[in-house]
Amino acid sequence: MAARDAFYVTSPIYYVNDSPHIGHAYTTLACDVVARFMRLDGRRVRFLTGTDEHGQKVEKAAREAGMEPKAFTDEVSQRFRRMVEVMGTSPDDFIRTTEERHIRAVTALWRKLVEAGDVYLGTYAGWYSVRDEAFYAESELVDGKAPTGAPVEWVEEPSYFFRLSAWRDRLLAYYERNPRAILPPSRRNEVVSFVKAGLQDLSVSRTSFRWGIPVPGDPDHVIYVWLDALTNYLSALGYPDTESELFTTFWPASLHMVGKDILRFHAVYWPAFLMSAGLEPPQCVFAHGWWTNEGQKISKSLGNVIDPFDLVARYGLDQVRYFLLREVPFGQDGDFSRAAMLKRANHDLANDYGNLVQRVLTMVQRNCAGRIPDPGGLAAEDDELLAAAHALLPAVRAAMEEVAFHRALEAIFEVVGKANRYVDAQAPWVLAKRDPVRLKAVLWTACETIRHLATLTQPFMPDASARILDQLAVSEPARRFPSLGPDGARLVPGTPLPPPVPVFPRLQESAA
Ligand code: ME8
């Protein structure tokens, strides 16, 4: 049983057949926001990402690149490591399936499945898609292709099978016991219907190529890449050592974040493998939607792949992070368009949030000798704004529980709007001439509200939020969530502030 305050969040491990794109960046970013939020909220967090390096698809890509698979995977895996950095994400570990620790874990897990009597030798005869690394029944094909549109080939080879058919009822009982096992609820319903309809045994080894982990005791077979890949979530905790501090603290995983394309592997096969091996299944698998580019499916053949490195260089890191999580209700499909990206960056960030911070801090600099003013007594309007700021943490926490990033950001930006309207209504530039006492109360209230906002935007926009908190001279420990709310900290009058610097530049149309 994982420690109660522990939170283990994982991204999928990405195939190294190709360079990272916006989809990979999106999932890793979503995990990062959860990880940062939980850390600031006082949880013990472990965030894992990495690369999936075995299997026919990667072997084929290496061959096409004229390289040995190991050298090829070393190179492409590095690009994913760079993406993790460029997106400003903060994993605690990066796993590669070609690492020794992983091979050891997969071999041990295989043995457990065998000991449980869930593995038998047979022959696979059916369709296989190398692009999806998935087996398909004849009845699943659509116009001779996989339901995903990927090409399929006929495969007939000796194969070990996992007795998935025997796990139907135990899987259904697991979903029943854990209402959060699969989110969002629409995806849960899909999986439950799929399992209810009955499960086929699953081929878990291949004999027609070599790039994989050999089956223990039968090296003519390599372990099916999905059984190999899913095990990464255990390998990174030191499996098969299930007694270690790391393992006992963090297993079962709190959240496997995945795209909707790979939900079945995570929500059906993976819990069955785990339960068969005597391990607890994950607490939650969340399947998010897919991005299109200006209305079109993203694909290499269409030449419209969005490069995350390019995106960050063009629009800025915080802007990209904000856009990806704000524009689309998390869980649904979304469309990337340059116009929408610019609108979010300029409207929400530069005009609303950035302008609030800039005008308030400039007035403090000019009218309060660059120090946090002494509020004296507060008026009803001040208390009202502060109450809205204080109510944010519970609202954002509730949204994050549902992995609803868009709702968390909506709640935060509602208070940004409220604060801007408050500043407009209080007109501190008029008070500066007429009522210096009231001016101080208004500016203090606005600064205190901005402190709440910037503390809560840290998981989403770490750099800009840090710069705002720097400008309010908030110390490192005071940037954590216990400092928020009516019982938290308060900005201390007299604290000297550095000169204000704008945080969110307006982007030019030419950035598109
Ligand atoms: O499936 N929109 O790796 P993969 C949103 N190695 N997300 C997208 C996307 C898009 N257009 N395209 C890709 C694999 N993704 C396996 C995983 S895990 C044990 C093994 C994201 O490189 C999304 O998270 O094909 C999707 O699930 C993942 O990339 C697939 O990455």
Coordinates of C-alpha atoms and ligand atoms in Angstrom, one line a residue:
M1 CA 0.0 0.0 0.0
A2 CA 1.5 3.4 -1.0
A3 CA 2.1 6.0 1.7
R4 CA -1.0 8.2 2.1
D5 CA 0.7 11.4 1.3
A6 CA 2.7 9.9 -1.6
F7 CA 1.8 10.6 -5.2
Y8 CA 3.2 8.7 -8.2
V9 CA 2.4 10.1 -11.6
T10 CA 3.7 8.6 -14.8
S11 CA 3.6 9.6 -18.5
P12 CA 3.6 7.0 -21.2
I13 CA 7.1 6.1 -22.3
Y14 CA 7.4 7.3 -25.9
Y15 CA 8.5 5.2 -28.9
V16 CA 11.9 6.3 -30.2
N17 CA 11.0 5.6 -33.8
D18 CA 10.6 9.3 -34.4
S19 CA 11.2 12.8 -32.9
P20 CA 9.0 14.2 -30.1
H21 CA 6.0 16.2 -31.2
I22 CA 3.3 18.3 -29.6
G23 CA 1.3 15.2 -28.4
H24 CA 4.2 13.8 -26.4
A25 CA 4.9 17.3 -25.0
Y26 CA 1.3 17.6 -24.0
T27 CA 1.1 14.4 -22.0
T28 CA 4.4 15.1 -20.2
L29 CA 3.3 18.6 -19.5
A30 CA 0.0 17.4 -18.0
C31 CA 2.0 15.1 -15.7
D32 CA 4.3 17.9 -14.8
V33 CA 1.5 20.2 -13.7
V34 CA 0.0 17.5 -11.5
A35 CA 3.5 16.8 -10.0
R36 CA 4.2 20.5 -9.3
F37 CA 0.8 21.0 -7.8
M38 CA 1.1 18.0 -5.5
R39 CA 4.6 19.0 -4.4
L40 CA 3.4 22.6 -3.5
D41 CA 0.5 21.0 -1.7
G42 CA 2.8 19.1 0.5
R43 CA 2.7 15.6 -1.1
R44 CA 5.7 13.3 -1.6
V45 CA 5.8 13.1 -5.4
R46 CA 7.5 10.9 -7.9
F47 CA 7.1 11.8 -11.5
L48 CA 8.3 9.3 -14.1
T49 CA 8.7 9.6 -17.9
G50 CA 11.0 7.9 -20.4
T51 CA 11.3 6.1 -23.7
D52 CA 10.0 2.8 -25.1
E53 CA 12.8 1.4 -27.1
H54 CA 12.1 -2.2 -28.0
G55 CA 9.9 -3.9 -30.6
Q56 CA 9.4 -4.1 -34.3
K57 CA 8.5 -0.5 -34.9
V58 CA 11.7 0.8 -33.4
E59 CA 13.8 -2.0 -35.0
K60 CA 12.4 -1.0 -38.4
A61 CA 13.1 2.7 -37.8
A62 CA 16.7 2.0 -36.8
R63 CA 17.1 -0.1 -40.0
E64 CA 15.7 2.7 -42.1
A65 CA 18.1 5.1 -40.5
G66 CA 20.9 2.7 -41.3
M67 CA 21.8 2.3 -37.7
E68 CA 22.1 -0.5 -35.1
P69 CA 19.0 -0.4 -32.8
K70 CA 21.0 0.4 -29.7
A71 CA 22.9 3.4 -31.2
F72 CA 19.6 4.6 -32.8
T73 CA 17.7 4.4 -29.5
D74 CA 20.5 6.2 -27.7
E75 CA 20.3 9.1 -30.1
V76 CA 16.5 9.4 -30.3
S77 CA 16.0 9.0 -26.6
Q78 CA 18.2 12.0 -26.1
R79 CA 15.7 14.1 -28.1
F80 CA 13.0 13.1 -25.7
R81 CA 15.2 14.1 -22.8
R82 CA 15.7 17.5 -24.4
M83 CA 11.9 17.9 -24.9
V84 CA 11.4 17.2 -21.2
E85 CA 13.8 20.1 -20.4
V86 CA 12.5 22.5 -23.1
M87 CA 8.9 22.0 -21.9
G88 CA 10.1 23.0 -18.4
T89 CA 8.9 19.7 -16.9
S90 CA 10.3 18.2 -13.7
P91 CA 10.5 14.4 -13.8
D92 CA 12.2 12.7 -10.9
D93 CA 13.3 9.9 -13.1
F94 CA 13.6 9.1 -16.8
I95 CA 13.5 5.5 -17.7
R96 CA 14.7 3.7 -20.9
T97 CA 13.5 0.2 -21.6
T98 CA 17.0 -0.8 -22.8
E99 CA 18.3 -0.2 -19.3
E100 CA 19.5 -3.1 -17.1
R101 CA 17.1 -2.3 -14.3
H102 CA 14.2 -2.5 -16.6
I103 CA 15.2 -5.8 -18.3
R104 CA 15.6 -7.3 -14.8
A105 CA 12.1 -6.1 -13.8
V106 CA 10.4 -7.4 -17.0
T107 CA 12.1 -10.8 -16.6
A108 CA 10.9 -11.0 -13.0
L109 CA 7.4 -10.0 -13.9
W110 CA 7.2 -12.6 -16.7
R111 CA 8.3 -15.3 -14.2
K112 CA 5.5 -14.2 -11.8
L113 CA 2.9 -14.5 -14.6
V114 CA 4.2 -18.0 -15.4
E115 CA 4.1 -19.0 -11.7
A116 CA 0.5 -17.8 -11.5
G117 CA -0.4 -20.2 -14.3
D118 CA -1.4 -17.4 -16.6
V119 CA 1.0 -18.0 -19.5
Y120 CA 0.9 -20.8 -22.0
L121 CA 2.6 -21.6 -25.3
G122 CA 0.5 -21.7 -28.5
T123 CA 0.5 -20.2 -32.0
Y124 CA -0.7 -16.8 -33.0
A125 CA -2.4 -16.5 -36.3
G126 CA -3.9 -13.1 -37.0
W127 CA -3.3 -9.5 -38.0
Y128 CA -0.6 -7.3 -36.5
S129 CA 0.0 -3.6 -36.9
V130 CA 3.7 -2.6 -36.4
R131 CA 2.7 1.1 -36.2
D132 CA 0.3 0.4 -33.3
E133 CA 2.4 -2.6 -32.0
A134 CA -1.0 -4.3 -31.6
F135 CA -2.8 -7.5 -32.6
Y136 CA -6.1 -7.2 -34.3
A137 CA -8.8 -9.8 -35.0
E138 CA -10.2 -10.1 -38.5
S139 CA -13.5 -8.7 -37.2
E140 CA -11.8 -5.5 -36.0
L141 CA -10.4 -4.5 -39.4
V142 CA -11.9 -1.6 -41.3
D143 CA -11.3 -1.7 -45.1
G144 CA -8.4 -4.0 -44.5
K145 CA -6.7 -1.7 -42.0
A146 CA -6.5 -1.5 -38.2
P147 CA -9.4 0.6 -36.6
T148 CA -6.7 3.3 -36.1
G149 CA -6.1 3.4 -39.9
A150 CA -2.7 1.8 -39.5
P151 CA -1.6 -0.9 -42.0
V152 CA -1.7 -4.5 -40.8
E153 CA 0.2 -7.6 -41.8
W154 CA -0.7 -11.3 -41.4
V155 CA 1.3 -13.0 -38.7
E156 CA 1.5 -16.7 -38.0
E157 CA 4.1 -17.7 -35.4
P158 CA 4.7 -19.7 -32.2
S159 CA 3.7 -17.4 -29.3
Y160 CA 3.2 -17.4 -25.6
F161 CA -0.3 -16.2 -24.5
F162 CA -1.5 -14.5 -21.4
R163 CA -4.8 -15.9 -20.1
L164 CA -6.6 -12.5 -20.3
S165 CA -9.9 -14.2 -20.9
A166 CA -9.8 -15.5 -17.3
W167 CA -9.5 -12.0 -15.9
R168 CA -12.8 -10.5 -17.1
D169 CA -14.7 -10.7 -13.8
R170 CA -11.8 -9.7 -11.7
L171 CA -11.2 -6.6 -13.9
L172 CA -14.9 -5.7 -13.7
A173 CA -14.8 -6.0 -9.9
Y174 CA -11.7 -3.8 -9.9
Y175 CA -13.5 -1.0 -11.9
E176 CA -16.5 -1.4 -9.6
R177 CA -14.4 -1.0 -6.5
N178 CA -12.6 2.0 -7.8
P179 CA -14.8 4.6 -9.3
R180 CA -11.6 6.6 -10.2
A181 CA -9.8 3.6 -11.8
I182 CA -10.5 5.1 -15.3
L183 CA -11.2 8.7 -16.0
P184 CA -12.9 10.6 -17.5
P185 CA -16.2 8.7 -16.9
S186 CA -17.0 8.4 -20.7
R187 CA -13.7 6.5 -21.2
R188 CA -14.5 4.3 -18.2
N189 CA -17.8 3.3 -19.7
E190 CA -16.1 2.4 -23.0
V191 CA -13.6 0.2 -21.2
V192 CA -16.2 -1.5 -19.0
S193 CA -18.4 -2.3 -22.1
F194 CA -15.3 -3.7 -23.9
V195 CA -14.4 -6.0 -21.0
K196 CA -18.0 -7.0 -20.4
A197 CA -18.2 -8.2 -24.0
G198 CA -15.5 -10.8 -23.1
L199 CA -11.7 -10.9 -23.6
Q200 CA -9.5 -12.9 -25.8
D201 CA -6.2 -14.3 -24.5
L202 CA -3.4 -12.0 -25.4
S203 CA -0.3 -12.9 -27.4
V204 CA 2.7 -11.8 -25.3
S205 CA 5.7 -12.9 -27.2
R206 CA 7.0 -12.7 -30.8
T207 CA 9.4 -14.9 -32.7
S208 CA 9.8 -13.1 -36.1
F209 CA 12.4 -10.4 -34.9
R210 CA 15.0 -10.1 -32.2
W211 CA 14.9 -6.5 -30.8
G212 CA 13.4 -7.1 -27.4
I213 CA 13.8 -8.8 -24.1
P214 CA 14.2 -12.6 -24.4
V215 CA 11.5 -14.8 -22.8
P216 CA 13.2 -16.4 -19.8
G217 CA 14.1 -20.0 -20.6
D218 CA 13.0 -19.7 -24.3
P219 CA 15.2 -17.1 -26.0
D220 CA 13.7 -17.8 -29.5
H221 CA 10.9 -15.5 -28.2
V222 CA 11.1 -11.9 -27.3
I223 CA 8.5 -10.4 -24.9
Y224 CA 5.7 -8.5 -26.5
V225 CA 6.7 -4.8 -26.5
W226 CA 3.6 -3.7 -24.6
L227 CA 4.2 -6.1 -21.7
D228 CA 7.8 -4.9 -21.7
A229 CA 6.8 -1.2 -21.9
L230 CA 4.1 -1.2 -19.2
T231 CA 6.5 -2.7 -16.8
N232 CA 8.5 0.5 -16.8
Y233 CA 6.2 1.9 -14.1
L234 CA 7.5 -0.9 -11.8
S235 CA 11.1 -0.9 -13.0
A236 CA 11.5 2.7 -12.0
L237 CA 10.6 1.8 -8.4
G238 CA 13.2 -1.0 -8.3
Y239 CA 10.9 -4.0 -9.0
P240 CA 11.3 -6.9 -8.2
D241 CA 12.4 -5.5 -4.9
T242 CA 8.9 -4.8 -3.5
E243 CA 10.2 -4.2 0.0
S244 CA 12.2 -1.1 -0.8
E245 CA 11.3 2.3 0.6
L246 CA 10.8 3.6 -2.9
F247 CA 8.4 0.7 -3.9
T248 CA 6.4 0.6 -0.7
T249 CA 6.0 4.4 -0.7
F250 CA 4.9 4.8 -4.3
W251 CA 3.2 1.6 -5.5
P252 CA 0.4 1.5 -6.6
A253 CA 0.7 4.4 -9.0
S254 CA -1.6 7.3 -8.2
L255 CA -2.0 8.3 -11.8
H256 CA -1.0 6.9 -15.2
M257 CA -1.6 9.7 -17.6
V258 CA -2.1 8.5 -21.2
G259 CA -3.6 9.5 -24.5
K260 CA -6.9 7.9 -25.5
D261 CA -5.1 5.8 -28.1
I262 CA -3.4 3.6 -25.5
L263 CA -6.1 3.4 -22.9
R264 CA -6.9 -0.3 -23.4
F265 CA -3.3 -1.3 -22.8
H266 CA -3.3 0.6 -19.5
A267 CA -6.8 0.0 -18.2
V268 CA -7.3 -3.6 -19.3
Y269 CA -4.0 -5.5 -19.9
W270 CA -2.0 -3.7 -17.3
P271 CA -4.2 -4.2 -14.3
A272 CA -4.7 -7.9 -15.3
F273 CA -0.8 -8.4 -15.5
L274 CA -0.4 -6.7 -12.1
M275 CA -3.1 -8.6 -10.4
S276 CA -1.8 -11.9 -11.9
A277 CA 1.7 -11.0 -10.5
G278 CA 0.1 -10.3 -7.0
L279 CA 0.5 -6.6 -7.3
E280 CA -2.0 -3.8 -6.8
P281 CA -3.4 -2.2 -9.9
P282 CA -3.1 1.6 -10.4
Q283 CA -5.4 4.0 -8.6
C284 CA -6.2 6.0 -11.7
V285 CA -5.6 5.9 -15.5
F286 CA -6.6 9.2 -17.1
A287 CA -7.0 9.2 -20.9
H288 CA -6.8 12.6 -22.5
G289 CA -7.8 13.6 -26.0
W290 CA -5.9 14.2 -29.2
W291 CA -4.6 17.4 -30.8
T292 CA -5.2 18.2 -34.4
N293 CA -3.3 21.0 -36.3
E294 CA -5.5 23.7 -37.8
G295 CA -8.3 21.2 -38.0
Q296 CA -6.2 18.4 -39.6
K297 CA -5.1 15.1 -38.1
I298 CA -1.4 15.4 -37.2
S299 CA 0.7 13.0 -39.2
K300 CA 4.1 12.7 -40.6
S301 CA 2.8 12.0 -44.1
L302 CA 0.7 15.2 -44.1
G303 CA 3.8 17.1 -43.0
N304 CA 2.0 19.0 -40.3
V305 CA 3.7 17.7 -37.2
I306 CA 4.0 20.4 -34.6
D307 CA 7.5 20.5 -33.1
P308 CA 7.5 21.4 -29.4
F309 CA 11.0 23.0 -29.6
D310 CA 9.8 25.3 -32.3
L311 CA 6.6 26.1 -30.4
V312 CA 8.4 27.2 -27.3
A313 CA 11.0 29.2 -29.3
R314 CA 8.2 31.0 -31.1
Y315 CA 5.6 31.7 -28.4
G316 CA 7.5 31.3 -25.1
L317 CA 7.4 28.4 -22.6
D318 CA 4.8 29.7 -20.2
Q319 CA 2.6 30.8 -23.0
V320 CA 2.7 27.3 -24.6
R321 CA 2.1 25.6 -21.3
Y322 CA -0.9 27.8 -20.5
F323 CA -2.4 27.5 -24.0
L324 CA -2.2 23.7 -24.1
L325 CA -4.0 23.3 -20.7
R326 CA -6.4 26.2 -21.0
E327 CA -7.7 25.9 -24.6
V328 CA -9.2 22.5 -24.4
P329 CA -11.2 20.8 -21.6
F330 CA -8.7 18.2 -20.4
G331 CA -9.9 14.8 -21.7
Q332 CA -11.4 16.2 -24.9
D333 CA -9.8 16.5 -28.3
G334 CA -8.4 19.9 -29.2
D335 CA -7.2 21.8 -32.2
F336 CA -4.0 23.8 -32.3
S337 CA -4.3 27.0 -34.3
R338 CA -1.8 29.8 -34.3
A339 CA -4.6 32.4 -34.0
A340 CA -5.9 30.7 -30.8
M341 CA -2.4 30.4 -29.4
L342 CA -1.8 34.2 -30.0
K343 CA -5.2 35.1 -28.6
R344 CA -4.6 33.2 -25.4
A345 CA -1.1 34.6 -25.0
N346 CA -2.1 38.2 -25.7
H347 CA -5.5 38.4 -24.2
D348 CA -5.4 36.2 -21.1
L349 CA -1.7 36.6 -20.3
A350 CA -0.5 39.9 -21.5
N351 CA -3.7 42.0 -21.2
D352 CA -5.3 40.4 -18.2
Y353 CA -2.8 38.7 -15.9
G354 CA 0.3 40.6 -16.9
N355 CA -1.3 44.0 -17.0
L356 CA -2.8 43.5 -13.5
V357 CA 0.6 42.7 -12.1
Q358 CA 2.4 45.4 -14.0
R359 CA 0.1 48.2 -13.1
V360 CA -0.2 47.3 -9.4
L361 CA 3.5 46.9 -8.9
T362 CA 4.3 50.1 -10.8
M363 CA 1.9 52.0 -8.5
V364 CA 3.5 50.5 -5.4
Q365 CA 6.9 51.4 -6.8
R366 CA 5.9 55.0 -7.5
N367 CA 3.6 55.7 -4.5
C368 CA 4.9 53.5 -1.7
A369 CA 8.6 54.0 -2.1
G370 CA 8.9 50.5 -3.6
R371 CA 7.8 48.8 -0.3
I372 CA 4.7 46.7 0.5
P373 CA 2.3 49.3 1.9
D374 CA 0.6 49.2 5.3
P375 CA -3.1 48.4 4.6
G376 CA -4.4 49.9 7.8
G377 CA -8.2 49.1 8.0
L378 CA -9.7 47.2 5.0
A379 CA -13.0 48.2 3.4
A380 CA -15.8 45.8 2.3
E381 CA -14.6 45.8 -1.3
D382 CA -11.1 44.8 -0.2
D383 CA -12.4 41.9 1.9
E384 CA -14.5 40.7 -1.0
L385 CA -11.6 40.5 -3.3
L386 CA -9.4 38.8 -0.7
A387 CA -12.2 36.3 0.0
A388 CA -12.2 35.4 -3.7
A389 CA -8.5 34.9 -3.6
H390 CA -8.7 32.9 -0.4
A391 CA -11.4 30.6 -1.9
L392 CA -9.1 29.7 -4.8
L393 CA -7.0 27.0 -3.3
P394 CA -9.9 24.7 -2.4
A395 CA -11.5 25.3 -5.8
V396 CA -8.3 24.6 -7.7
R397 CA -7.6 21.6 -5.5
A398 CA -11.0 20.2 -6.4
A399 CA -10.4 20.7 -10.1
M400 CA -7.0 19.0 -9.9
E401 CA -8.6 16.0 -8.1
E402 CA -10.7 15.6 -11.3
V403 CA -7.6 16.3 -13.4
A404 CA -9.6 19.2 -14.9
F405 CA -6.7 21.7 -15.6
H406 CA -9.0 24.0 -17.7
R407 CA -11.3 24.4 -14.7
A408 CA -8.4 25.1 -12.3
L409 CA -7.2 27.8 -14.8
E410 CA -10.7 29.2 -15.3
A411 CA -11.1 29.6 -11.5
I412 CA -7.7 31.4 -11.2
F413 CA -8.4 33.7 -14.2
E414 CA -11.8 34.6 -12.8
V415 CA -10.0 36.1 -9.9
V416 CA -7.6 37.8 -12.3
G417 CA -10.6 39.5 -13.9
K418 CA -12.1 40.3 -10.6
A419 CA -8.9 41.9 -9.5
N420 CA -8.6 44.0 -12.6
R421 CA -12.2 45.2 -12.1
Y422 CA -11.4 46.0 -8.5
V423 CA -8.4 48.1 -9.6
D424 CA -10.4 49.9 -12.2
A425 CA -13.2 50.6 -9.7
Q426 CA -10.9 51.8 -6.9
A427 CA -8.8 53.9 -9.3
P428 CA -5.6 54.0 -7.2
W429 CA -4.2 56.6 -9.6
V430 CA -7.0 59.0 -8.4
L431 CA -6.4 57.9 -4.7
A432 CA -2.7 58.8 -5.1
K433 CA -3.7 62.4 -5.4
R434 CA -6.7 62.4 -2.9
D435 CA -6.5 59.7 -0.3
P436 CA -3.1 58.2 0.5
V437 CA -4.4 56.1 3.3
R438 CA -7.0 54.4 1.2
L439 CA -4.5 54.1 -1.6
K440 CA -2.3 51.9 0.7
A441 CA -5.2 49.6 1.6
V442 CA -6.1 49.1 -2.1
L443 CA -2.5 48.4 -3.3
W444 CA -1.9 46.0 -0.4
T445 CA -5.1 44.2 -1.2
A446 CA -4.2 44.0 -4.9
C447 CA -0.6 42.7 -4.0
E448 CA -2.0 40.1 -1.7
T449 CA -4.4 38.9 -4.4
I450 CA -1.6 38.7 -6.9
R451 CA 0.4 36.7 -4.4
H452 CA -2.4 34.2 -4.3
L453 CA -2.7 34.1 -8.1
A454 CA 1.0 33.7 -8.7
T455 CA 1.4 31.0 -6.1
L456 CA -1.4 29.0 -7.8
T457 CA -0.2 29.5 -11.3
Q458 CA 3.2 28.0 -10.4
P459 CA 2.4 24.5 -11.5
F460 CA 1.1 25.8 -14.9
M461 CA 3.6 28.6 -15.6
P462 CA 6.6 28.0 -13.3
D463 CA 8.9 30.7 -14.8
A464 CA 6.5 33.6 -15.0
S465 CA 4.9 32.8 -11.6
A466 CA 8.4 32.7 -10.0
R467 CA 9.2 36.1 -11.5
I468 CA 6.0 37.6 -10.1
L469 CA 6.6 36.1 -6.7
D470 CA 10.2 37.5 -6.9
Q471 CA 8.7 40.9 -7.5
L472 CA 6.6 40.6 -4.4
A473 CA 9.7 39.4 -2.5
V474 CA 8.0 36.2 -1.4
S475 CA 10.5 33.8 0.1
E476 CA 11.0 30.2 -1.3
P477 CA 9.2 28.4 1.6
A478 CA 6.3 30.9 1.4
R479 CA 5.6 29.9 -2.2
R480 CA 4.0 26.6 -1.0
F481 CA 0.2 26.3 -0.6
P482 CA 0.0 26.4 3.2
S483 CA 0.9 30.1 2.9
L484 CA -2.5 30.7 1.1
G485 CA -5.9 31.4 2.5
P486 CA -7.3 33.2 5.5
D487 CA -5.0 31.3 7.9
G488 CA -1.9 31.5 5.7
A489 CA 0.8 34.1 5.4
R490 CA 0.2 37.8 4.6
L491 CA 2.4 40.3 2.8
V492 CA 4.4 42.2 5.4
P493 CA 4.2 46.0 5.2
G494 CA 7.5 47.6 4.7
T495 CA 9.1 44.7 2.7
P496 CA 11.2 46.3 0.0
L497 CA 10.4 45.2 -3.6
P498 CA 12.6 45.1 -6.6
P499 CA 11.6 47.4 -9.6
P500 CA 8.8 45.8 -11.6
V501 CA 9.6 44.1 -14.9
P502 CA 6.8 43.0 -17.3
V503 CA 6.3 39.3 -17.2
F504 CA 4.1 38.5 -20.2
P505 CA 5.2 40.3 -23.4
R506 CA 2.6 40.9 -26.1
L507 CA 3.3 38.6 -29.0
Q508 CA 3.3 40.1 -32.5
E509 CA 1.1 38.6 -35.2
S510 CA 4.3 37.8 -37.1
A511 CA 5.1 35.2 -34.4
A512 CA 2.5 33.2 -36.2
Ligands
ME8_1 O1 2.1 4.7 -27.5 N1 -2.5 14.5 -29.3 O2 4.2 5.7 -27.5 P1 4.0 6.9 -28.6 C1 -2.3 14.2 -28.0 N2 5.3 3.6 -26.4 N3 -1.4 13.3 -27.5 C2 -0.7 12.6 -28.4 C3 -0.8 12.8 -29.8 C4 -1.7 13.8 -30.2 N4 -1.9 14.1 -31.5 N5 0.0 12.0 -30.4 C5 0.7 11.3 -29.4 C6 3.3 4.7 -27.2 N6 0.2 11.7 -28.2 C7 3.9 3.6 -26.3 C8 3.5 3.9 -24.9 S1 3.4 3.4 -22.3 C9 3.8 2.0 -21.3 C10 3.9 2.9 -23.9 C11 0.7 11.2 -26.9 O3 5.3 7.4 -28.8 C12 -0.3 10.5 -26.1 O4 0.0 10.5 -24.7 O5 3.2 6.5 -29.7 C13 -0.2 9.1 -26.6 O6 -0.8 8.2 -25.7 C14 1.3 9.0 -26.7 O7 1.8 10.3 -27.1 C15 1.8 7.9 -27.6 O8 3.2 7.9 -27.7

